[in-house]
Amino acid sequence: MSEPRAVNVFVAYDLREAAVRAQELCEQVDAANSTPLQLKLWHFDDILSPATHHAATADAEISKIVLIAWTQPEGIPASIIGWLEAWARSRAVTDAILAALPLETPTTPADFDSLTLALLQRIALENKLPFVDSRSHDLGLTLEDFSDELRLREQTLTPTLEHILTTAHYEPHGHWGIND
């Protein structure tokens, strides 16, 4: 039996503390999961540097998970948000996941984290990416659990959907339209 194929995880971070937290989290997931994780750690400055920008982008393009970790109370720089938008539009892995790992401290202003999380959620939504926030969802979920959760949601028959399916629908008028 062959070894399971490693899942590439691209970690973008602002300070060393954020990188260490992301690495520890990935080690916990790796230990609890049958699928090994292959981490690529990139500092925000290196992602934006002309000398290393292409290498960072290449690593992100082949990653299943792009994890953004930050410790600064002001959140993620606008230049990293722009880079993430470009990555999300041109990513090679169509079922990639965008994840957020903000530093939680009593002195961190909630407004900054909320704004940063809202920006990341918008990027995920606009580009049809699953979004995982460490404060509202457990980043330690295994990849299989995440896939199972998506399958369960896709098979759920909500009351709204049930109503649509059981209600009689009448054909629209033959001459209804914008040019009529």
PDB file of C-alpha atoms in Angstrom:
ATOM      1  CA  MET A   1       0.000   0.000   0.000  1.00  0.00           C
ATOM      2  CA  SER A   2       1.406   3.392  -0.961  1.00  0.00           C
ATOM      3  CA  GLU A   3       1.803   6.356   1.342  1.00  0.00           C
ATOM      4  CA  PRO A   4      -0.999   8.940   1.142  1.00  0.00           C
ATOM      5  CA  ARG A   5      -0.090  11.903  -1.011  1.00  0.00           C
ATOM      6  CA  ALA A   6       0.891  14.979   1.006  1.00  0.00           C
ATOM      7  CA  VAL A   7      -1.419  17.990   1.019  1.00  0.00           C
ATOM      8  CA  ASN A   8       0.397  21.230   0.213  1.00  0.00           C
ATOM      9  CA  VAL A   9      -0.265  24.002   2.727  1.00  0.00           C
ATOM     10  CA  PHE A  10       0.892  27.528   1.894  1.00  0.00           C
ATOM     11  CA  VAL A  11       1.275  29.627   5.048  1.00  0.00           C
ATOM     12  CA  ALA A  12       1.536  33.406   4.662  1.00  0.00           C
ATOM     13  CA  TYR A  13       2.439  35.176   7.910  1.00  0.00           C
ATOM     14  CA  ASP A  14       3.442  38.573   9.273  1.00  0.00           C
ATOM     15  CA  LEU A  15       5.670  37.757  12.267  1.00  0.00           C
ATOM     16  CA  ARG A  16       7.583  34.686  13.394  1.00  0.00           C
ATOM     17  CA  GLU A  17       5.047  34.104  16.181  1.00  0.00           C
ATOM     18  CA  ALA A  18       2.288  33.682  13.591  1.00  0.00           C
ATOM     19  CA  ALA A  19       4.428  31.219  11.615  1.00  0.00           C
ATOM     20  CA  VAL A  20       5.096  29.160  14.745  1.00  0.00           C
ATOM     21  CA  ARG A  21       1.371  29.064  15.613  1.00  0.00           C
ATOM     22  CA  ALA A  22       0.497  27.990  12.062  1.00  0.00           C
ATOM     23  CA  GLN A  23       3.201  25.330  12.097  1.00  0.00           C
ATOM     24  CA  GLU A  24       2.005  23.953  15.458  1.00  0.00           C
ATOM     25  CA  LEU A  25      -1.590  23.855  14.228  1.00  0.00           C
ATOM     26  CA  CYS A  26      -0.568  22.012  11.064  1.00  0.00           C
ATOM     27  CA  GLU A  27       1.471  19.534  13.121  1.00  0.00           C
ATOM     28  CA  GLN A  28      -1.629  18.813  15.249  1.00  0.00           C
ATOM     29  CA  VAL A  29      -3.740  18.277  12.122  1.00  0.00           C
ATOM     30  CA  ASP A  30      -0.988  16.145  10.596  1.00  0.00           C
ATOM     31  CA  ALA A  31      -0.810  13.950  13.715  1.00  0.00           C
ATOM     32  CA  ALA A  32      -4.590  13.455  13.797  1.00  0.00           C
ATOM     33  CA  ASN A  33      -4.986  12.910  10.067  1.00  0.00           C
ATOM     34  CA  SER A  34      -3.974  10.089   7.771  1.00  0.00           C
ATOM     35  CA  THR A  35      -3.003  12.619   5.097  1.00  0.00           C
ATOM     36  CA  PRO A  36       0.390  14.259   5.681  1.00  0.00           C
ATOM     37  CA  LEU A  37       0.737  18.029   5.284  1.00  0.00           C
ATOM     38  CA  GLN A  38       3.606  19.662   3.382  1.00  0.00           C
ATOM     39  CA  LEU A  39       4.103  23.221   4.692  1.00  0.00           C
ATOM     40  CA  LYS A  40       5.499  26.145   2.719  1.00  0.00           C
ATOM     41  CA  LEU A  41       6.091  29.105   5.044  1.00  0.00           C
ATOM     42  CA  TRP A  42       6.215  32.569   3.437  1.00  0.00           C
ATOM     43  CA  HIS A  43       6.617  35.901   5.199  1.00  0.00           C
ATOM     44  CA  PHE A  44       4.410  38.693   3.834  1.00  0.00           C
ATOM     45  CA  ASP A  45       7.502  40.693   2.794  1.00  0.00           C
ATOM     46  CA  ASP A  46       8.917  37.740   0.841  1.00  0.00           C
ATOM     47  CA  ILE A  47       5.621  37.198  -0.975  1.00  0.00           C
ATOM     48  CA  LEU A  48       5.730  40.796  -2.194  1.00  0.00           C
ATOM     49  CA  SER A  49       9.486  41.019  -2.844  1.00  0.00           C
ATOM     50  CA  PRO A  50      10.352  41.128  -6.569  1.00  0.00           C
ATOM     51  CA  ALA A  51      13.152  38.603  -5.912  1.00  0.00           C
ATOM     52  CA  THR A  52      10.878  35.927  -4.401  1.00  0.00           C
ATOM     53  CA  HIS A  53       7.375  36.891  -5.577  1.00  0.00           C
ATOM     54  CA  HIS A  54       7.256  34.319  -8.403  1.00  0.00           C
ATOM     55  CA  ALA A  55       8.462  31.468  -6.167  1.00  0.00           C
ATOM     56  CA  ALA A  56       5.861  32.335  -3.517  1.00  0.00           C
ATOM     57  CA  THR A  57       3.094  32.529  -6.100  1.00  0.00           C
ATOM     58  CA  ALA A  58       4.163  29.185  -7.597  1.00  0.00           C
ATOM     59  CA  ASP A  59       4.018  27.554  -4.141  1.00  0.00           C
ATOM     60  CA  ALA A  60       0.559  29.024  -3.491  1.00  0.00           C
ATOM     61  CA  GLU A  61      -0.772  27.929  -6.884  1.00  0.00           C
ATOM     62  CA  ILE A  62      -0.106  24.238  -6.139  1.00  0.00           C
ATOM     63  CA  SER A  63      -1.414  24.352  -2.556  1.00  0.00           C
ATOM     64  CA  LYS A  64      -4.656  22.763  -1.378  1.00  0.00           C
ATOM     65  CA  ILE A  65      -4.791  25.083   1.636  1.00  0.00           C
ATOM     66  CA  VAL A  66      -3.698  28.715   1.797  1.00  0.00           C
ATOM     67  CA  LEU A  67      -3.481  29.714   5.451  1.00  0.00           C
ATOM     68  CA  ILE A  68      -3.108  33.388   6.362  1.00  0.00           C
ATOM     69  CA  ALA A  69      -1.673  33.863   9.870  1.00  0.00           C
ATOM     70  CA  TRP A  70      -1.178  37.242  11.479  1.00  0.00           C
ATOM     71  CA  THR A  71      -0.393  38.731  14.871  1.00  0.00           C
ATOM     72  CA  GLN A  72      -0.478  42.455  14.127  1.00  0.00           C
ATOM     73  CA  PRO A  73      -3.640  44.094  15.469  1.00  0.00           C
ATOM     74  CA  GLU A  74      -4.051  46.083  12.248  1.00  0.00           C
ATOM     75  CA  GLY A  75      -4.533  42.853  10.306  1.00  0.00           C
ATOM     76  CA  ILE A  76      -3.204  41.987   6.857  1.00  0.00           C
ATOM     77  CA  PRO A  77      -1.607  44.638   4.617  1.00  0.00           C
ATOM     78  CA  ALA A  78      -3.657  45.721   1.593  1.00  0.00           C
ATOM     79  CA  SER A  79      -0.862  44.476  -0.679  1.00  0.00           C
ATOM     80  CA  ILE A  80      -1.304  40.920   0.664  1.00  0.00           C
ATOM     81  CA  ILE A  81      -5.082  41.198   0.170  1.00  0.00           C
ATOM     82  CA  GLY A  82      -4.388  42.169  -3.459  1.00  0.00           C
ATOM     83  CA  TRP A  83      -1.979  39.259  -3.869  1.00  0.00           C
ATOM     84  CA  LEU A  84      -4.581  36.867  -2.403  1.00  0.00           C
ATOM     85  CA  GLU A  85      -7.214  38.141  -4.836  1.00  0.00           C
ATOM     86  CA  ALA A  86      -4.844  37.493  -7.754  1.00  0.00           C
ATOM     87  CA  TRP A  87      -4.003  34.017  -6.404  1.00  0.00           C
ATOM     88  CA  ALA A  88      -7.677  33.126  -5.935  1.00  0.00           C
ATOM     89  CA  ARG A  89      -8.541  34.130  -9.511  1.00  0.00           C
ATOM     90  CA  SER A  90      -5.672  32.189 -11.114  1.00  0.00           C
ATOM     91  CA  ARG A  91      -5.185  29.242  -8.751  1.00  0.00           C
ATOM     92  CA  ALA A  92      -4.341  25.859 -10.249  1.00  0.00           C
ATOM     93  CA  VAL A  93      -5.999  23.830  -7.472  1.00  0.00           C
ATOM     94  CA  THR A  94      -9.709  24.295  -8.077  1.00  0.00           C
ATOM     95  CA  ASP A  95     -10.773  22.825  -4.710  1.00  0.00           C
ATOM     96  CA  ALA A  96      -8.358  24.916  -2.643  1.00  0.00           C
ATOM     97  CA  ILE A  97      -9.308  26.186   0.822  1.00  0.00           C
ATOM     98  CA  LEU A  98      -8.641  29.661   2.223  1.00  0.00           C
ATOM     99  CA  ALA A  99      -8.037  29.676   5.982  1.00  0.00           C
ATOM    100  CA  ALA A 100      -7.480  32.450   8.525  1.00  0.00           C
ATOM    101  CA  LEU A 101      -5.467  32.220  11.733  1.00  0.00           C
ATOM    102  CA  PRO A 102      -5.544  35.570  13.577  1.00  0.00           C
ATOM    103  CA  LEU A 103      -3.790  35.983  16.911  1.00  0.00           C
ATOM    104  CA  GLU A 104      -6.308  36.051  19.709  1.00  0.00           C
ATOM    105  CA  THR A 105      -5.365  38.327  22.590  1.00  0.00           C
ATOM    106  CA  PRO A 106      -7.436  40.379  25.006  1.00  0.00           C
ATOM    107  CA  THR A 107      -5.795  43.550  23.623  1.00  0.00           C
ATOM    108  CA  THR A 108      -6.446  42.805  19.941  1.00  0.00           C
ATOM    109  CA  PRO A 109      -9.079  45.238  18.673  1.00  0.00           C
ATOM    110  CA  ALA A 110     -11.974  43.151  17.367  1.00  0.00           C
ATOM    111  CA  ASP A 111     -12.658  45.731  14.642  1.00  0.00           C
ATOM    112  CA  PHE A 112      -9.362  45.044  12.879  1.00  0.00           C
ATOM    113  CA  ASP A 113      -9.765  41.270  12.964  1.00  0.00           C
ATOM    114  CA  SER A 114     -13.377  41.594  11.852  1.00  0.00           C
ATOM    115  CA  LEU A 115     -12.382  43.768   8.902  1.00  0.00           C
ATOM    116  CA  THR A 116      -9.566  41.425   7.889  1.00  0.00           C
ATOM    117  CA  LEU A 117     -11.786  38.361   8.245  1.00  0.00           C
ATOM    118  CA  ALA A 118     -14.515  40.075   6.213  1.00  0.00           C
ATOM    119  CA  LEU A 119     -12.004  40.803   3.430  1.00  0.00           C
ATOM    120  CA  LEU A 120     -10.805  37.189   3.426  1.00  0.00           C
ATOM    121  CA  GLN A 121     -14.391  35.905   3.416  1.00  0.00           C
ATOM    122  CA  ARG A 122     -15.187  38.180   0.472  1.00  0.00           C
ATOM    123  CA  ILE A 123     -12.209  36.826  -1.490  1.00  0.00           C
ATOM    124  CA  ALA A 124     -13.329  33.275  -0.720  1.00  0.00           C
ATOM    125  CA  LEU A 125     -16.947  33.950  -1.651  1.00  0.00           C
ATOM    126  CA  GLU A 126     -16.156  35.759  -4.903  1.00  0.00           C
ATOM    127  CA  ASN A 127     -13.821  32.962  -5.995  1.00  0.00           C
ATOM    128  CA  LYS A 128     -15.932  30.023  -4.762  1.00  0.00           C
ATOM    129  CA  LEU A 129     -13.414  28.948  -2.125  1.00  0.00           C
ATOM    130  CA  PRO A 130     -14.309  27.300   1.176  1.00  0.00           C
ATOM    131  CA  PHE A 131     -13.278  29.636   4.017  1.00  0.00           C
ATOM    132  CA  VAL A 132     -12.190  28.441   7.457  1.00  0.00           C
ATOM    133  CA  ASP A 133     -11.745  30.859  10.357  1.00  0.00           C
ATOM    134  CA  SER A 134      -9.917  29.524  13.402  1.00  0.00           C
ATOM    135  CA  ARG A 135     -12.140  31.513  15.773  1.00  0.00           C
ATOM    136  CA  SER A 136     -15.480  30.303  14.465  1.00  0.00           C
ATOM    137  CA  HIS A 137     -14.518  26.929  13.011  1.00  0.00           C
ATOM    138  CA  ASP A 138     -11.976  24.360  14.090  1.00  0.00           C
ATOM    139  CA  LEU A 139      -8.987  24.518  11.770  1.00  0.00           C
ATOM    140  CA  GLY A 140      -8.072  21.142  13.197  1.00  0.00           C
ATOM    141  CA  LEU A 141     -10.849  19.440  11.229  1.00  0.00           C
ATOM    142  CA  THR A 142      -9.396  16.747   9.079  1.00  0.00           C
ATOM    143  CA  LEU A 143      -9.629  17.119   5.332  1.00  0.00           C
ATOM    144  CA  GLU A 144     -11.925  14.101   5.221  1.00  0.00           C
ATOM    145  CA  ASP A 145     -14.246  15.676   7.806  1.00  0.00           C
ATOM    146  CA  PHE A 146     -14.341  18.868   5.762  1.00  0.00           C
ATOM    147  CA  SER A 147     -15.228  16.955   2.595  1.00  0.00           C
ATOM    148  CA  ASP A 148     -17.854  14.919   4.462  1.00  0.00           C
ATOM    149  CA  GLU A 149     -19.396  18.109   5.827  1.00  0.00           C
ATOM    150  CA  LEU A 150     -19.650  19.565   2.319  1.00  0.00           C
ATOM    151  CA  ARG A 151     -21.227  16.352   1.004  1.00  0.00           C
ATOM    152  CA  LEU A 152     -23.736  16.375   3.855  1.00  0.00           C
ATOM    153  CA  ARG A 153     -24.694  19.997   3.127  1.00  0.00           C
ATOM    154  CA  GLU A 154     -25.096  19.249  -0.555  1.00  0.00           C
ATOM    155  CA  GLN A 155     -27.499  16.360   0.211  1.00  0.00           C
ATOM    156  CA  THR A 156     -29.581  18.240   2.795  1.00  0.00           C
ATOM    157  CA  LEU A 157     -33.157  18.945   1.783  1.00  0.00           C
ATOM    158  CA  THR A 158     -33.988  22.280   3.416  1.00  0.00           C
ATOM    159  CA  PRO A 159     -37.591  23.423   3.976  1.00  0.00           C
ATOM    160  CA  THR A 160     -37.158  26.090   1.290  1.00  0.00           C
ATOM    161  CA  LEU A 161     -35.901  23.596  -1.259  1.00  0.00           C
ATOM    162  CA  GLU A 162     -38.643  21.136  -0.303  1.00  0.00           C
ATOM    163  CA  HIS A 163     -41.267  23.862  -0.827  1.00  0.00           C
ATOM    164  CA  ILE A 164     -39.864  24.710  -4.260  1.00  0.00           C
ATOM    165  CA  LEU A 165     -39.879  21.057  -5.269  1.00  0.00           C
ATOM    166  CA  THR A 166     -43.421  20.329  -4.058  1.00  0.00           C
ATOM    167  CA  THR A 167     -45.137  23.523  -5.195  1.00  0.00           C
ATOM    168  CA  ALA A 168     -46.853  23.555  -8.570  1.00  0.00           C
ATOM    169  CA  HIS A 169     -45.135  25.779 -11.102  1.00  0.00           C
ATOM    170  CA  TYR A 170     -47.045  27.311 -13.933  1.00  0.00           C
ATOM    171  CA  GLU A 171     -45.516  27.985 -17.305  1.00  0.00           C
ATOM    172  CA  PRO A 172     -44.899  31.688 -17.892  1.00  0.00           C
ATOM    173  CA  HIS A 173     -46.892  33.524 -20.522  1.00  0.00           C
ATOM    174  CA  GLY A 174     -45.673  32.844 -24.050  1.00  0.00           C
ATOM    175  CA  HIS A 175     -45.125  36.531 -24.734  1.00  0.00           C
ATOM    176  CA  TRP A 176     -43.418  37.568 -21.558  1.00  0.00           C
ATOM    177  CA  GLY A 177     -40.012  39.099 -21.815  1.00  0.00           C
ATOM    178  CA  ILE A 178     -38.009  42.259 -21.981  1.00  0.00           C
ATOM    179  CA  ASN A 179     -38.823  42.906 -25.658  1.00  0.00           C
ATOM    180  CA  ASP A 180     -42.591  42.315 -25.387  1.00  0.00           C
TER     181      ASP A 180
END
